[in-house]
mmCIF file of C-alpha atoms in Angstrom:
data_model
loop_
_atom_site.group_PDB
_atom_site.id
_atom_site.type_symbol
_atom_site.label_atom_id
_atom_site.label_comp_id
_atom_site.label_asym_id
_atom_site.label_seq_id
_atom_site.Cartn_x
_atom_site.Cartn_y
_atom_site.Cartn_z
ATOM 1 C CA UNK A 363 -11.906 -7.229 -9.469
ATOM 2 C CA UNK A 364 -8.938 -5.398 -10.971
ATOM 3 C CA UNK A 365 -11.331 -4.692 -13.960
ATOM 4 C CA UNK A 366 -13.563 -2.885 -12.015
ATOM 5 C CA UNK A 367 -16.201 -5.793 -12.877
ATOM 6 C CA UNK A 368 -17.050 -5.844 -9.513
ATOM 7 C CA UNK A 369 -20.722 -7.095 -9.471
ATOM 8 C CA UNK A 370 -19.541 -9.985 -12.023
ATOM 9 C CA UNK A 371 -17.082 -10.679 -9.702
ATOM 10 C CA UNK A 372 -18.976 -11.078 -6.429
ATOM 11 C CA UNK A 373 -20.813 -13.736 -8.520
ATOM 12 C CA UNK A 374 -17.813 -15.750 -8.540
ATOM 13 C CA UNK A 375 -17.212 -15.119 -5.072
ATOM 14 C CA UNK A 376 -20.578 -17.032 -3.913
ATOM 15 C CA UNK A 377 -18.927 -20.564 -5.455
ATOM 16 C CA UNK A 378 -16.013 -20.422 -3.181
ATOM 17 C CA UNK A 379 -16.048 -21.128 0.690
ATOM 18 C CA UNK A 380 -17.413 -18.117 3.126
ATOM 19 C CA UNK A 381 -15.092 -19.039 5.762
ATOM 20 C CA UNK A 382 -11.537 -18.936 3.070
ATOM 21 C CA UNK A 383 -9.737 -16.075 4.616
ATOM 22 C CA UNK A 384 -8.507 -15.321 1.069
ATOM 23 C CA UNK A 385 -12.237 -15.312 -0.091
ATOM 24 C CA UNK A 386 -13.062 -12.412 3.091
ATOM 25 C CA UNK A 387 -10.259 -10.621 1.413
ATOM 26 C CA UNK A 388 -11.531 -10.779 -2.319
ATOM 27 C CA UNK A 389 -14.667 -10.419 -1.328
ATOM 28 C CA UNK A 390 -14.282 -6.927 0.469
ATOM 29 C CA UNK A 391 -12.495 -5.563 -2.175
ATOM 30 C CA UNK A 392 -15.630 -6.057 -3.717
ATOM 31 C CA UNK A 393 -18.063 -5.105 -1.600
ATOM 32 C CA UNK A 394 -15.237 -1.404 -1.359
ATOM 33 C CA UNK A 395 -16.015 -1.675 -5.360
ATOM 34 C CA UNK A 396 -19.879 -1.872 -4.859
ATOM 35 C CA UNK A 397 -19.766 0.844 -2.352
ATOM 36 C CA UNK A 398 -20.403 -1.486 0.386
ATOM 37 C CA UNK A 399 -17.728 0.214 2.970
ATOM 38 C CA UNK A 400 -19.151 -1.032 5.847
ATOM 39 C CA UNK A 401 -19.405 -4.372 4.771
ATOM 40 C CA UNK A 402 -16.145 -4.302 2.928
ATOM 41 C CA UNK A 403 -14.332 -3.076 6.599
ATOM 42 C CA UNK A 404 -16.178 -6.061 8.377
ATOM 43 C CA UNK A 405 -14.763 -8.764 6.113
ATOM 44 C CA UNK A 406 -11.183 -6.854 5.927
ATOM 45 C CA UNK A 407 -11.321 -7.149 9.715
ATOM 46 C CA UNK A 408 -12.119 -10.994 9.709
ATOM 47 C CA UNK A 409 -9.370 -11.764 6.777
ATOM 48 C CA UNK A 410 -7.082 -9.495 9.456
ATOM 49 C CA UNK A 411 -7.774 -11.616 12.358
ATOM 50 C CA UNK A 412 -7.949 -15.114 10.600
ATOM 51 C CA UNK A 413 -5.982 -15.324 7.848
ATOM 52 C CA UNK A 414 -2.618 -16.905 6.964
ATOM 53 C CA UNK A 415 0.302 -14.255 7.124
ATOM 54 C CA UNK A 416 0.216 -13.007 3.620
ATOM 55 C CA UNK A 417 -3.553 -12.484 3.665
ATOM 56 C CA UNK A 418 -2.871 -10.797 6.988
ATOM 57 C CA UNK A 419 -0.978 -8.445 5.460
ATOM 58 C CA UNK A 420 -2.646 -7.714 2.517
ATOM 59 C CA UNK A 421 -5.888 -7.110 4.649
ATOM 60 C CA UNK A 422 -3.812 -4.375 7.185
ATOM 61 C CA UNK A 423 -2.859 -2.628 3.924
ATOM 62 C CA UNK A 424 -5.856 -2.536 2.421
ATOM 63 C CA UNK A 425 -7.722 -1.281 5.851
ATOM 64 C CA UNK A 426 -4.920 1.353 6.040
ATOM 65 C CA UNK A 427 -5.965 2.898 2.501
ATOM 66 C CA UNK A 428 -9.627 2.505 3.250
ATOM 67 C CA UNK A 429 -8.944 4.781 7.022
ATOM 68 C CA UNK A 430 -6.794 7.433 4.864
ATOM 69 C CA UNK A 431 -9.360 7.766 1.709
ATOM 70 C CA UNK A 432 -12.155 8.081 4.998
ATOM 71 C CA UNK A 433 -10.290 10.716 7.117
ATOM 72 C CA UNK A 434 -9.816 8.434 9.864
ATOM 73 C CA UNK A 435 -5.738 8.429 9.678
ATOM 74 C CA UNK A 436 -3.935 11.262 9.275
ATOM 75 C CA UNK A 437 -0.981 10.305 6.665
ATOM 76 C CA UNK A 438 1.596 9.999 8.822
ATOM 77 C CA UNK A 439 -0.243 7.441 10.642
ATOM 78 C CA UNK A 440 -0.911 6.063 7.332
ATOM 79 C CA UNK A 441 2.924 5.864 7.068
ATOM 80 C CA UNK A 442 3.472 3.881 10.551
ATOM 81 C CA UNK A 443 1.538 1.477 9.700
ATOM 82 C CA UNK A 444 2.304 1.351 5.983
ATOM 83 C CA UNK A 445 5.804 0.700 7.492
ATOM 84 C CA UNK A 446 4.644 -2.123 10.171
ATOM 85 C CA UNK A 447 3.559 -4.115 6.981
ATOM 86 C CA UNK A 448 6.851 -3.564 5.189
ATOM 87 C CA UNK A 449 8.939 -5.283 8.603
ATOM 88 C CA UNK A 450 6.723 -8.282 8.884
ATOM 89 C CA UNK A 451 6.197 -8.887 4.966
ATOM 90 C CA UNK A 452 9.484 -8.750 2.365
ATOM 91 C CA UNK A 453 9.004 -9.565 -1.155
ATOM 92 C CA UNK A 454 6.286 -9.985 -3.855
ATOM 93 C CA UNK A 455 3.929 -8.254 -4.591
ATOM 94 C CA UNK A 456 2.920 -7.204 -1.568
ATOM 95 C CA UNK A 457 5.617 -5.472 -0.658
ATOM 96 C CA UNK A 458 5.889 -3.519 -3.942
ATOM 97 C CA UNK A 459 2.109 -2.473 -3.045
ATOM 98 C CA UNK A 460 3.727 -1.796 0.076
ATOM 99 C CA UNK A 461 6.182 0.627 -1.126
ATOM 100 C CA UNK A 462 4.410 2.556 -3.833
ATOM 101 C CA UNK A 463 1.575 3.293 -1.049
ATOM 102 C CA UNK A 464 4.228 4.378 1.462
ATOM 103 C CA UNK A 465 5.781 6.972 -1.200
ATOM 104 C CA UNK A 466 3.008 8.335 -2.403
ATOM 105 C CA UNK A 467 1.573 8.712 1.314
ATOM 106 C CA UNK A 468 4.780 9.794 2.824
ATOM 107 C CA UNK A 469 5.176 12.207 -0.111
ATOM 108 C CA UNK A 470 1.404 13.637 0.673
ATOM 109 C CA UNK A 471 2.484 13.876 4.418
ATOM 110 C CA UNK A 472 5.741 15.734 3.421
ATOM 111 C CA UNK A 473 8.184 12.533 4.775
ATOM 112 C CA UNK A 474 10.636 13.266 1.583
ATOM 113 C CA UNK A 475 13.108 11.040 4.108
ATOM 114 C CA UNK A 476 10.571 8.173 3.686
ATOM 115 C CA UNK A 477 9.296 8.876 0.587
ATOM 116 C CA UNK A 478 12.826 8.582 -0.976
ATOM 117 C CA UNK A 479 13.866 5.702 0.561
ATOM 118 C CA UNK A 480 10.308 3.808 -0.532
ATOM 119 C CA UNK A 481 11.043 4.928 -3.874
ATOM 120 C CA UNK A 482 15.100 3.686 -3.910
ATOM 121 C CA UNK A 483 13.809 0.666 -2.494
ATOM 122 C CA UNK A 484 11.198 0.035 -5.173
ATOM 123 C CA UNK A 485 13.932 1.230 -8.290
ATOM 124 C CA UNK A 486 16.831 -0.943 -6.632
ATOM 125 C CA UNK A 487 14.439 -4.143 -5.541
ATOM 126 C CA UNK A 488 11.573 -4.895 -8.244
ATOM 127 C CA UNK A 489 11.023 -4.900 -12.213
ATOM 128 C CA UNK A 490 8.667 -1.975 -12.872
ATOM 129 C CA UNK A 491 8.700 -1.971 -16.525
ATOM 130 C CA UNK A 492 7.123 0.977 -17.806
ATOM 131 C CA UNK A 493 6.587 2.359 -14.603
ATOM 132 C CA UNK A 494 9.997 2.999 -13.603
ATOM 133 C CA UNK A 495 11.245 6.058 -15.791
ATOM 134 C CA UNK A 496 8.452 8.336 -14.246
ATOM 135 C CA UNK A 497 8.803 7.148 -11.111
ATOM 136 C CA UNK A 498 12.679 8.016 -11.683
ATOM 137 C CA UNK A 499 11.546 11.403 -12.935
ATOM 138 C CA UNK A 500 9.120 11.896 -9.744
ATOM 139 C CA UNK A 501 12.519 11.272 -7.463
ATOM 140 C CA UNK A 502 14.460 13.045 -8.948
ATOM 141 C CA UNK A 503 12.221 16.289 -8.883
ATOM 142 C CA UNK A 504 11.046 15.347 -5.309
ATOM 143 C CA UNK A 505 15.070 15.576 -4.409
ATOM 144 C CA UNK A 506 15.138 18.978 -6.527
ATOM 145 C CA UNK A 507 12.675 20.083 -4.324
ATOM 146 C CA UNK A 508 14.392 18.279 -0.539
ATOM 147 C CA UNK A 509 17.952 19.985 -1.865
ATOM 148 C CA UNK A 510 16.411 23.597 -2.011
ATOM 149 C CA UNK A 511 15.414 26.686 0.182
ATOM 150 C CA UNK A 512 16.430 27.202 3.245
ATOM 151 C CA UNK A 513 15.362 23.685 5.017
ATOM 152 C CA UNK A 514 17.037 21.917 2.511
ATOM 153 C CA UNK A 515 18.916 18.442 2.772
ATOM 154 C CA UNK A 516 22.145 19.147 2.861
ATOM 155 C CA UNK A 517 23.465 17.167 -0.390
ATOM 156 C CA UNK A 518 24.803 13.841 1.409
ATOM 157 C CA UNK A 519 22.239 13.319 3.222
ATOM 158 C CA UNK A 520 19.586 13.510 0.146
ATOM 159 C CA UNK A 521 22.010 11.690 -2.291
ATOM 160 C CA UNK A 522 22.282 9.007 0.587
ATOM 161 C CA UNK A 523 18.227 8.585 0.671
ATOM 162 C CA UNK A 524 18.008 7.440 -3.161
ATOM 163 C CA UNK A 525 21.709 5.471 -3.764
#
C-alpha cells in the first residue's frame, strides 16, 4: 500500500478475514488508492465503528483527510478533529501522523498558534531523521512570518509556541 501497489495489494487483502477491523482499514486505503472513494469511506466507517482503539483512530484520521481533499471540511474543522485524535491517542506512529497532518492543516487554515505547537511537539517528542532540519527551517520561517506586520505575535508569546 505505501508503494502505491495498490491493485497487488488488494490481492493480499482477499486472504485475510473480511470482518478484521484492521483488514476494513487496509483495505480502504486501497480501495482510496484504486479510486474507489465511495467504497473506501464505507469500510473507513465500519473500521471507525468496530475497531479496537488504535484502528479507531487511525480510521477518524484517515476519514478526516479524505473530507478535506473532498471539500467537505473546511480546515479548521479539519483541525478540531485532527486535535480530538491527538487527546484520545498519545504516542507512535499515529500520533506523529497526527501531528504532521495538524501542522500542515492548521498552517493551510492560518492557525500559526496550532501549527507551531504541532510542529514543537513533533521536534521535541519523535526521531524524524532526515525530516527534521526542514521541518526546523519551515518553523522557523512560519515564526518569521507570526513575528511580523502589524498582527504580529508579540515575541513571548511566539517564542513560547515552539520552546
Amino acid at each position: 500500500i505505501e508503494a502505491d501497489r495498490h491493485a497487488e495489494a488488494s490481492r493480499l487483502l482477499k486472504m485475510l478475514p473480511k470482518d478484521d477491523p484492521t483488514s476494513l482499514l487496509l483495505s480502504a486505503r486501497v480501495a482510496e488508492g484504486l479510486g474507489k472513494t465511495t467504497l473506501a469511506a464505507t469500510l473507513q466507517a465500519r473500521a471507525l465503528r468496530e475497531g479496537p482503539p488504535f484502528v479507531r483512530m487511525e480510521a477518524a484520521l484517515r476519514m478526516v483527510e479524505r473530507d478535506l481533499a473532498q471539500g467537505k471540511i473546511a480546515p479548521a474543522e479539519a483541525v478540531r478533529r485532527i486535535d480530538r485524535v491527538r487527546f484520545l491517542w498519545r504516542g507512535g506512529a499515529l500520533e506523529r501522523n497526527a501531528l504532521e497532518r495538524l501542522a500542515a492543516t492548521a498552517g493551510a487554515a492560518g492557525d500559526v498558534h496550532r501549527e507551531m505547537a504541532a510542529t514543537a511537539t513533533l521536534l521535541r517528542g519523535f526521531d524524524l531523521g532526515p525530516a527534521a532540519p526542514p521541518l526546523l527551517g519551515r518553523a522557523h520561517m512560519r515564526l518569521e512570518v507570526a513575528l511580523d506586520g502589524e498582527r504580529g505575535l508579540p515575541l513571548a508569546e511566539a517564542a513560547g509556541l515552539m520552546w
